[in-house]
PDB file of C-alpha atoms in Angstrom:
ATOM      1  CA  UNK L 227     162.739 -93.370 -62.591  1.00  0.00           C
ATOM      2  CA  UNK L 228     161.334 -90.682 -61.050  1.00  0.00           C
ATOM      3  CA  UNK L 229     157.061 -91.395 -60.243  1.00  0.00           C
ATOM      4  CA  UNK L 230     154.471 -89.642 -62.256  1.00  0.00           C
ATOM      5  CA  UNK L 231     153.356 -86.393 -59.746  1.00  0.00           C
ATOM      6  CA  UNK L 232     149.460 -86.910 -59.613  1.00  0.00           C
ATOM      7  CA  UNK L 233     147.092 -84.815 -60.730  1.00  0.00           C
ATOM      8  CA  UNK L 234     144.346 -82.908 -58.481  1.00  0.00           C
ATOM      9  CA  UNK L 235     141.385 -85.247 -59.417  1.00  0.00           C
ATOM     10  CA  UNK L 236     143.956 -88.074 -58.614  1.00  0.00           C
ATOM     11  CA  UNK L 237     144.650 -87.166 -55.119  1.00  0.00           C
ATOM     12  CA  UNK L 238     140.594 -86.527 -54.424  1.00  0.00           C
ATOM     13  CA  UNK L 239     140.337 -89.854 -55.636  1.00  0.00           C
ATOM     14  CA  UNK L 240     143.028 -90.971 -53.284  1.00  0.00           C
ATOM     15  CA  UNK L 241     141.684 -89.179 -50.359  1.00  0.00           C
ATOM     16  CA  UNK L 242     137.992 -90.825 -50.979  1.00  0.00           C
ATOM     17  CA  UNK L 243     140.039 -93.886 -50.707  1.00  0.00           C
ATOM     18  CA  UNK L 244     141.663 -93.083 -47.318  1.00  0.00           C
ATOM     19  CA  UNK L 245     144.997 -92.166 -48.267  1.00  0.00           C
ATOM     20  CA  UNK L 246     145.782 -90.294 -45.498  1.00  0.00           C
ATOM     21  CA  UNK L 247     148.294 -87.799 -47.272  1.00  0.00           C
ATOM     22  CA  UNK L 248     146.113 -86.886 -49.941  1.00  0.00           C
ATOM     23  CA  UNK L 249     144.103 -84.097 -48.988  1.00  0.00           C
ATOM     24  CA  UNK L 250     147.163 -82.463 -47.312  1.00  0.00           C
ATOM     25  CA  UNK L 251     149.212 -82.462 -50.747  1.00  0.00           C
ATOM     26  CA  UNK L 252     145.831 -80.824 -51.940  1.00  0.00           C
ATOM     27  CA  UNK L 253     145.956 -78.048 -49.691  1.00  0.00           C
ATOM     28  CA  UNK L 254     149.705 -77.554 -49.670  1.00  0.00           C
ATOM     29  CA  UNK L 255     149.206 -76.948 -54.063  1.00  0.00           C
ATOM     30  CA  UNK L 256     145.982 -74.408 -53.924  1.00  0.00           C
ATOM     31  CA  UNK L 257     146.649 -72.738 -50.129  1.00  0.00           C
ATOM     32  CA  UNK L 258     147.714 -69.703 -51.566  1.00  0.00           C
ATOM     33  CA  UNK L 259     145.343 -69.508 -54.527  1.00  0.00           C
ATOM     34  CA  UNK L 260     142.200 -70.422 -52.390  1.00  0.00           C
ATOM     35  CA  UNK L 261     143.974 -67.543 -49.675  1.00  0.00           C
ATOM     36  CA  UNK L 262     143.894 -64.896 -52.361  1.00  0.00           C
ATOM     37  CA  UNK L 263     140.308 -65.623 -53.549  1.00  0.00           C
ATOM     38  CA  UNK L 264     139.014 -65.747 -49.530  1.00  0.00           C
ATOM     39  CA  UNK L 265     141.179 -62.207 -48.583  1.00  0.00           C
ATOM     40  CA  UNK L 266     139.851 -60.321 -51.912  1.00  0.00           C
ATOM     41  CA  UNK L 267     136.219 -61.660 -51.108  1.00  0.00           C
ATOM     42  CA  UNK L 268     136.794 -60.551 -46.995  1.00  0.00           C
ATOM     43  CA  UNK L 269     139.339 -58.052 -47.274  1.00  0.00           C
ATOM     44  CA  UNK L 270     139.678 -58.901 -43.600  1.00  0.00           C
ATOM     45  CA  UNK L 271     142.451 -61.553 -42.799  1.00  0.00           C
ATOM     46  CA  UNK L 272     140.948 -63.065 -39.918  1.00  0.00           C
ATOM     47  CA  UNK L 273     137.760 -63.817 -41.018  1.00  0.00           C
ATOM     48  CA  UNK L 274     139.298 -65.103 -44.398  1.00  0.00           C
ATOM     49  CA  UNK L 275     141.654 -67.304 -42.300  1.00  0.00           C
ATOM     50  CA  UNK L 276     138.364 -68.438 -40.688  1.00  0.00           C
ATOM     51  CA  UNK L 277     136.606 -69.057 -44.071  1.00  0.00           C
ATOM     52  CA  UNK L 278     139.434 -70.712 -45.478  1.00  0.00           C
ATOM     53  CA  UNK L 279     139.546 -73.548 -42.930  1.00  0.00           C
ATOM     54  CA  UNK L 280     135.766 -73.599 -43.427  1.00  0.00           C
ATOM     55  CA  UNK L 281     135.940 -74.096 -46.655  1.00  0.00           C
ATOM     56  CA  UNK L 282     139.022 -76.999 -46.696  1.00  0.00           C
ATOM     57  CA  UNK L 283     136.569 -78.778 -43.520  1.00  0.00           C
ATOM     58  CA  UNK L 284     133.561 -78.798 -46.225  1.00  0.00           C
ATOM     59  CA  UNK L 285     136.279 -80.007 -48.748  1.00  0.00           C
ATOM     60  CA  UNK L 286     137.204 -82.563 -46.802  1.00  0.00           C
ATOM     61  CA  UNK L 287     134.333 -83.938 -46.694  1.00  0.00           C
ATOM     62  CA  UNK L 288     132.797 -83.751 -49.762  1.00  0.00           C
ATOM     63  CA  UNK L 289     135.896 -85.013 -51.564  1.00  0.00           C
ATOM     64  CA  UNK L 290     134.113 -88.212 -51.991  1.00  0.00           C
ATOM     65  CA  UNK L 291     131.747 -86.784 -53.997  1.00  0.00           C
ATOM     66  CA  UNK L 292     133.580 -84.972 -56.906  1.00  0.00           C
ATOM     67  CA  UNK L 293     132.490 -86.182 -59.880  1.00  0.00           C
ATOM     68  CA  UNK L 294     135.193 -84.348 -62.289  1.00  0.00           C
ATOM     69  CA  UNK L 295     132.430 -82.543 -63.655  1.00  0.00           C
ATOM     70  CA  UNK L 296     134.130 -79.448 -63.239  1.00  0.00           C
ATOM     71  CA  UNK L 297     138.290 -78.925 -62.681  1.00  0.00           C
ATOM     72  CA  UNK L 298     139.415 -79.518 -59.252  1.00  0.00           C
ATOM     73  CA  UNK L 299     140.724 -75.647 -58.655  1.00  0.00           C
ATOM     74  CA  UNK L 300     137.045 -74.189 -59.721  1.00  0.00           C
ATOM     75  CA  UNK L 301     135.462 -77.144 -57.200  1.00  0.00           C
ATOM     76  CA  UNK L 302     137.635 -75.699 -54.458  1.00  0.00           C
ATOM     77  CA  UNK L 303     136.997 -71.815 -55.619  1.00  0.00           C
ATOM     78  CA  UNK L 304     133.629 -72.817 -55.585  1.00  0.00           C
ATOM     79  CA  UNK L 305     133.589 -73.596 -51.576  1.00  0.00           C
ATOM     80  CA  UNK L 306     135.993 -70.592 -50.775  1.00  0.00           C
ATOM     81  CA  UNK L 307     133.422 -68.123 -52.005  1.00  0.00           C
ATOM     82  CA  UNK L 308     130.458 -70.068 -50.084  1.00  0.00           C
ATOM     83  CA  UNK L 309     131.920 -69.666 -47.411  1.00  0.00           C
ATOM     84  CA  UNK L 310     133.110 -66.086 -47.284  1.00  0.00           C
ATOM     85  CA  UNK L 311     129.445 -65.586 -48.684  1.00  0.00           C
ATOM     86  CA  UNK L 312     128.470 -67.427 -45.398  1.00  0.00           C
ATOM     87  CA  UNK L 313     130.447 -65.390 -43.241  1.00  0.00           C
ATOM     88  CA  UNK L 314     129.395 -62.166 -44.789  1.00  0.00           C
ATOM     89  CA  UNK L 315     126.170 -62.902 -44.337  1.00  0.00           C
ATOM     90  CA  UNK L 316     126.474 -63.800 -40.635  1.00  0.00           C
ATOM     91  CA  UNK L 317     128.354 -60.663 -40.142  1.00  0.00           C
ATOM     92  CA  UNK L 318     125.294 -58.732 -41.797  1.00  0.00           C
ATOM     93  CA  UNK L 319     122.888 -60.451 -39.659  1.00  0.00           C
ATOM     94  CA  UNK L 320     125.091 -58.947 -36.365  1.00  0.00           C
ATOM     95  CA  UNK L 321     125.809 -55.599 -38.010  1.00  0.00           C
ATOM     96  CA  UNK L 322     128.995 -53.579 -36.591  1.00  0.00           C
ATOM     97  CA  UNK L 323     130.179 -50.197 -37.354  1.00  0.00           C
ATOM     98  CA  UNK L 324     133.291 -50.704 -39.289  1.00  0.00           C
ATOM     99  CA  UNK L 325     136.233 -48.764 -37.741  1.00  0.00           C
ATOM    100  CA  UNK L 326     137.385 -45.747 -40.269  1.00  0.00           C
ATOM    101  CA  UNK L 327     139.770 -47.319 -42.565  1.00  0.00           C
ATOM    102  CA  UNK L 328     143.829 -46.417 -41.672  1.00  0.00           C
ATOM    103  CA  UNK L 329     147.127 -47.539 -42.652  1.00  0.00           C
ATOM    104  CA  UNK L 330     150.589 -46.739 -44.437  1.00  0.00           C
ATOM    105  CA  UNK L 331     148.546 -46.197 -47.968  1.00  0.00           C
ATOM    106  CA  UNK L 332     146.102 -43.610 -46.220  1.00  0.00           C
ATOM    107  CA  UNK L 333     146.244 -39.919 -46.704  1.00  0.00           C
ATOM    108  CA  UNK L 334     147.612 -38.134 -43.784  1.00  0.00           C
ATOM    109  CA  UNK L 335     144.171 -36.156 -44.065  1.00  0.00           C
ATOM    110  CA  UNK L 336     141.493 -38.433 -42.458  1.00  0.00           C
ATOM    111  CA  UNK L 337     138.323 -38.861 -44.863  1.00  0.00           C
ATOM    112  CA  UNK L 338     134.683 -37.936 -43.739  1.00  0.00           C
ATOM    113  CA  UNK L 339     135.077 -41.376 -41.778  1.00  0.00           C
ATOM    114  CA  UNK L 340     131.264 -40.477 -40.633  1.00  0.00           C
ATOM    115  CA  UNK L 341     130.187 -40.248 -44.020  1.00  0.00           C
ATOM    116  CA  UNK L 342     132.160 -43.414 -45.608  1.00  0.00           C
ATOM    117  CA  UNK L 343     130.727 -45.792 -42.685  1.00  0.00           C
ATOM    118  CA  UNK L 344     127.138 -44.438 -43.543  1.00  0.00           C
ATOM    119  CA  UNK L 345     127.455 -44.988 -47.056  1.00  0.00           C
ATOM    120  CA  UNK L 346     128.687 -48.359 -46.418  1.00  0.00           C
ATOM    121  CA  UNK L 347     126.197 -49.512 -44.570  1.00  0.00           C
ATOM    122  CA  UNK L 348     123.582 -48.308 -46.595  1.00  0.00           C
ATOM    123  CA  UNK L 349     124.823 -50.362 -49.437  1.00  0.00           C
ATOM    124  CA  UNK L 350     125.133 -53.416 -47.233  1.00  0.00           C
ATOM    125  CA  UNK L 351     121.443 -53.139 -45.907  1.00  0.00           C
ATOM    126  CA  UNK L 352     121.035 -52.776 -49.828  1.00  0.00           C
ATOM    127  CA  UNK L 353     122.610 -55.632 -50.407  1.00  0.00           C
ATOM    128  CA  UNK L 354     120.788 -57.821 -48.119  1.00  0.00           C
ATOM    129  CA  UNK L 355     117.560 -57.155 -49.544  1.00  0.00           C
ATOM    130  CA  UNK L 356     118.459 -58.728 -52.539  1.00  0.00           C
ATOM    131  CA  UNK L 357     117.344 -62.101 -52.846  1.00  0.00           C
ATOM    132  CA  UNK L 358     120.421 -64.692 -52.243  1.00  0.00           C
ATOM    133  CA  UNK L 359     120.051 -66.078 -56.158  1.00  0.00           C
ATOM    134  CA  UNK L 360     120.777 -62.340 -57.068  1.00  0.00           C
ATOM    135  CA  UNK L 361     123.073 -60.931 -53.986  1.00  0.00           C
ATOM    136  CA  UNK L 362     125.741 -64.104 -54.545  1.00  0.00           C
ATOM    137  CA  UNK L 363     126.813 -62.800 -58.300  1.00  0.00           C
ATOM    138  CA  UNK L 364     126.087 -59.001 -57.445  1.00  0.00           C
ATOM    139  CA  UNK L 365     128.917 -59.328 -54.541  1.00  0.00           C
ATOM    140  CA  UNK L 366     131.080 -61.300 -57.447  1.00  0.00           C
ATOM    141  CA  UNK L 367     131.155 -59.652 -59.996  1.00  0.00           C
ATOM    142  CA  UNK L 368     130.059 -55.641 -59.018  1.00  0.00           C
ATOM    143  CA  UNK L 369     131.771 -55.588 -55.384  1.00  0.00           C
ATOM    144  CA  UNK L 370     134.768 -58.073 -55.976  1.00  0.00           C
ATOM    145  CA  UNK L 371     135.568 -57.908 -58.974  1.00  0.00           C
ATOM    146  CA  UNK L 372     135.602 -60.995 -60.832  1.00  0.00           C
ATOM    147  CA  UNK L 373     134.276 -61.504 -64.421  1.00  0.00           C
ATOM    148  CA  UNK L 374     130.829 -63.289 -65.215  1.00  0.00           C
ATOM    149  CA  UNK L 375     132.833 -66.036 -66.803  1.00  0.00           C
ATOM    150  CA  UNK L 376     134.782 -66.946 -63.073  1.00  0.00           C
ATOM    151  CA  UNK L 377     131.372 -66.106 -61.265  1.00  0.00           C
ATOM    152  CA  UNK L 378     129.284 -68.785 -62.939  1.00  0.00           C
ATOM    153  CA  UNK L 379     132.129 -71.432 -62.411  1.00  0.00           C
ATOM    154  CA  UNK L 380     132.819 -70.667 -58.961  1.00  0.00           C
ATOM    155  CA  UNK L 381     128.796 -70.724 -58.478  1.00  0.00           C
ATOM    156  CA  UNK L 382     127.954 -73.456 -60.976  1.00  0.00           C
ATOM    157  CA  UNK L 383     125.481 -71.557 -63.193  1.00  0.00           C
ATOM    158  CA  UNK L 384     125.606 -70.516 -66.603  1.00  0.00           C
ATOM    159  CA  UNK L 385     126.986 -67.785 -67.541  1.00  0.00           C
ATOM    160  CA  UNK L 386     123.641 -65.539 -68.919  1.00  0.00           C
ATOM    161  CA  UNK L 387     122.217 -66.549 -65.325  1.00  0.00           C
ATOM    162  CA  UNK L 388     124.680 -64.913 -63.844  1.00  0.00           C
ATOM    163  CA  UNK L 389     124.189 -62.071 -66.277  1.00  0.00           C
ATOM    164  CA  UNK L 390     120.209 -62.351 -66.455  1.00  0.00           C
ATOM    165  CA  UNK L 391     120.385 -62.331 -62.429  1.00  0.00           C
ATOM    166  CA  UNK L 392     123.265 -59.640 -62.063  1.00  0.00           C
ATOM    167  CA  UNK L 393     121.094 -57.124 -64.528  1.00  0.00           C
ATOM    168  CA  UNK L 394     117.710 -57.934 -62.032  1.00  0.00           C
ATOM    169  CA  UNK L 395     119.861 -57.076 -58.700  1.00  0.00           C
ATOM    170  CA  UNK L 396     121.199 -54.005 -60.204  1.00  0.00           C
ATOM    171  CA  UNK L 397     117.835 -53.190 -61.226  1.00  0.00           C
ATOM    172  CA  UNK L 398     116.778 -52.888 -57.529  1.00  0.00           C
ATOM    173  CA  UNK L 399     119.784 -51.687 -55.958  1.00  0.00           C
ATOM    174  CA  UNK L 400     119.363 -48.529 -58.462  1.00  0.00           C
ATOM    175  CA  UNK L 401     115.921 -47.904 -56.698  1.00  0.00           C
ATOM    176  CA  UNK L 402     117.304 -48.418 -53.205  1.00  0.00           C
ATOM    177  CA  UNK L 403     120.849 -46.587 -54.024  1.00  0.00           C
ATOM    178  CA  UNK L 404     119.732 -43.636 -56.781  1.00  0.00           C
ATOM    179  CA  UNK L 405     120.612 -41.113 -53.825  1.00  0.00           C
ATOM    180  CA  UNK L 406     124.162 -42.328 -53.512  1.00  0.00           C
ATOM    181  CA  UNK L 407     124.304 -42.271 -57.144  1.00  0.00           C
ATOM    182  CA  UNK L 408     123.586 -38.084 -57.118  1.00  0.00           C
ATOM    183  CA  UNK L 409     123.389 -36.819 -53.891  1.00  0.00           C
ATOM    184  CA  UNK L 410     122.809 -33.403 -55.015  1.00  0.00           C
ATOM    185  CA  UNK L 411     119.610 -34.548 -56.319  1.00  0.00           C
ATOM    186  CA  UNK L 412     117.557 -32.637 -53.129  1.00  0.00           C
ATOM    187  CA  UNK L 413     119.313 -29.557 -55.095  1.00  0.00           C
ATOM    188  CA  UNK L 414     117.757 -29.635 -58.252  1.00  0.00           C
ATOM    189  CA  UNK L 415     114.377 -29.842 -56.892  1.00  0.00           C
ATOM    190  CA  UNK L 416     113.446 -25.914 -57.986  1.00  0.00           C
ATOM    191  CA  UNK L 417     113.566 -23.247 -55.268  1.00  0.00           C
ATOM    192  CA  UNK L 418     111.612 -19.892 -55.751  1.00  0.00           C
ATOM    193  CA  UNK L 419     115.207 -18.214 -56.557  1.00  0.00           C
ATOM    194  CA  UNK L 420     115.918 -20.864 -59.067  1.00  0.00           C
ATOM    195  CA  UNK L 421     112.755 -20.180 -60.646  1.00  0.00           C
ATOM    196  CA  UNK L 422     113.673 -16.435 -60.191  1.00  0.00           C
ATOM    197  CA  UNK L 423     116.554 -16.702 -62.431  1.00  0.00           C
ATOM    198  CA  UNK L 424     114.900 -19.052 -65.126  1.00  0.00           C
ATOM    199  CA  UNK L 425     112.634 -16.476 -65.589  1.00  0.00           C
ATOM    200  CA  UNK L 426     115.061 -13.622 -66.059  1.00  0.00           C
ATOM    201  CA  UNK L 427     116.531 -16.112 -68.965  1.00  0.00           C
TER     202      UNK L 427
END
């Protein structure tokens, strides 16, 4: 008879317990997942390699104390994204100028490279002047992608906070960002030969 295969809040109960293989049957099951969720958070393999064995090191040990409160997968998404959120924010506190983005998807054309870097590091400076309650669901759900429903699990708020703090971020990034948002705005300011030709109207 072949053994019952045990579920994930089993084997966190058997690695709290020092069974040694436990953990390791954990990781083999949600590698990939937890791989995905780091690279589309990064979109830079290396430091989502780094975050990942971050995050399965903080998993480790704080296996002991999950309390089932939540599913074991949203526990673990949970730590991923703190600790991409980490990394991004250690990477914004040494700022680098990203290298123009290449590769077999590209046009053969290169972009205003110039322009693209700027923009992006306008946003990020943006960014980081949000406070960290409103930045962590901003990056989520506006930047990454994921809906408010997966944001407040993987950050263990309600859902209207993430909404309620989402709504206040955007708020302020639309005073910071309104440029980017129309930047032919400098042209509408009225010149005398605009005026000229309202005039003639």
């Amino acid at each position: 008879m072949t053994a019952a295969v045990p579920t994930d809040a089993e084997l966190i109960a058997a690695h709290a317990a020092g069974d040694a293989g436990a953990f390791s049957e954990l990781v083999r099951r949600h590698r990939d997942r937890m791989w995905a969720v780091a690279l589309r958070t990064l979109r830079d393999p290396e430091e989502a390699a780094d975050a990942l064995q971050d995050a399965f090191i903080s998993a480790f040990r704080a296996a002991g104390n999950f309390r089932a409160e939540s599913q074991v997968t949203t526990w673990l998404h949970r730590i991923v994204v703190n600790a991409c959120l980490d990394r991004m924010r250690r990477r914004q506190a040494r700022p680098t100028v990203p290298l123009p983005e290449t590769g077999l998807n590209e046009p053969a054309t290169p972009r205003d490279s110039m322009a693209d870097r700027e923009t992006r590091l306008v946003i990020s400076a943006a960014l980081d002047q949000l406070p960290e309650d409103q930045r962590t669901p901003i990056v989520l759900v506006d930047v990454e992608g994921y809906s408010v429903s997966e944001t407040a699990k993987m950050l263990g708020i309600a859902e209207g906070t993430v909404k309620s703090r989402c709504a206040r971020g955007r708020a302020k990034l639309a005073k910071v960002l309104g440029h980017l948002r129309n930047p032919d705005a400098i042209a509408n300011v009225p010149t005398s030969e605009s005026k000229r030709r309202r005039e003639a109207r």
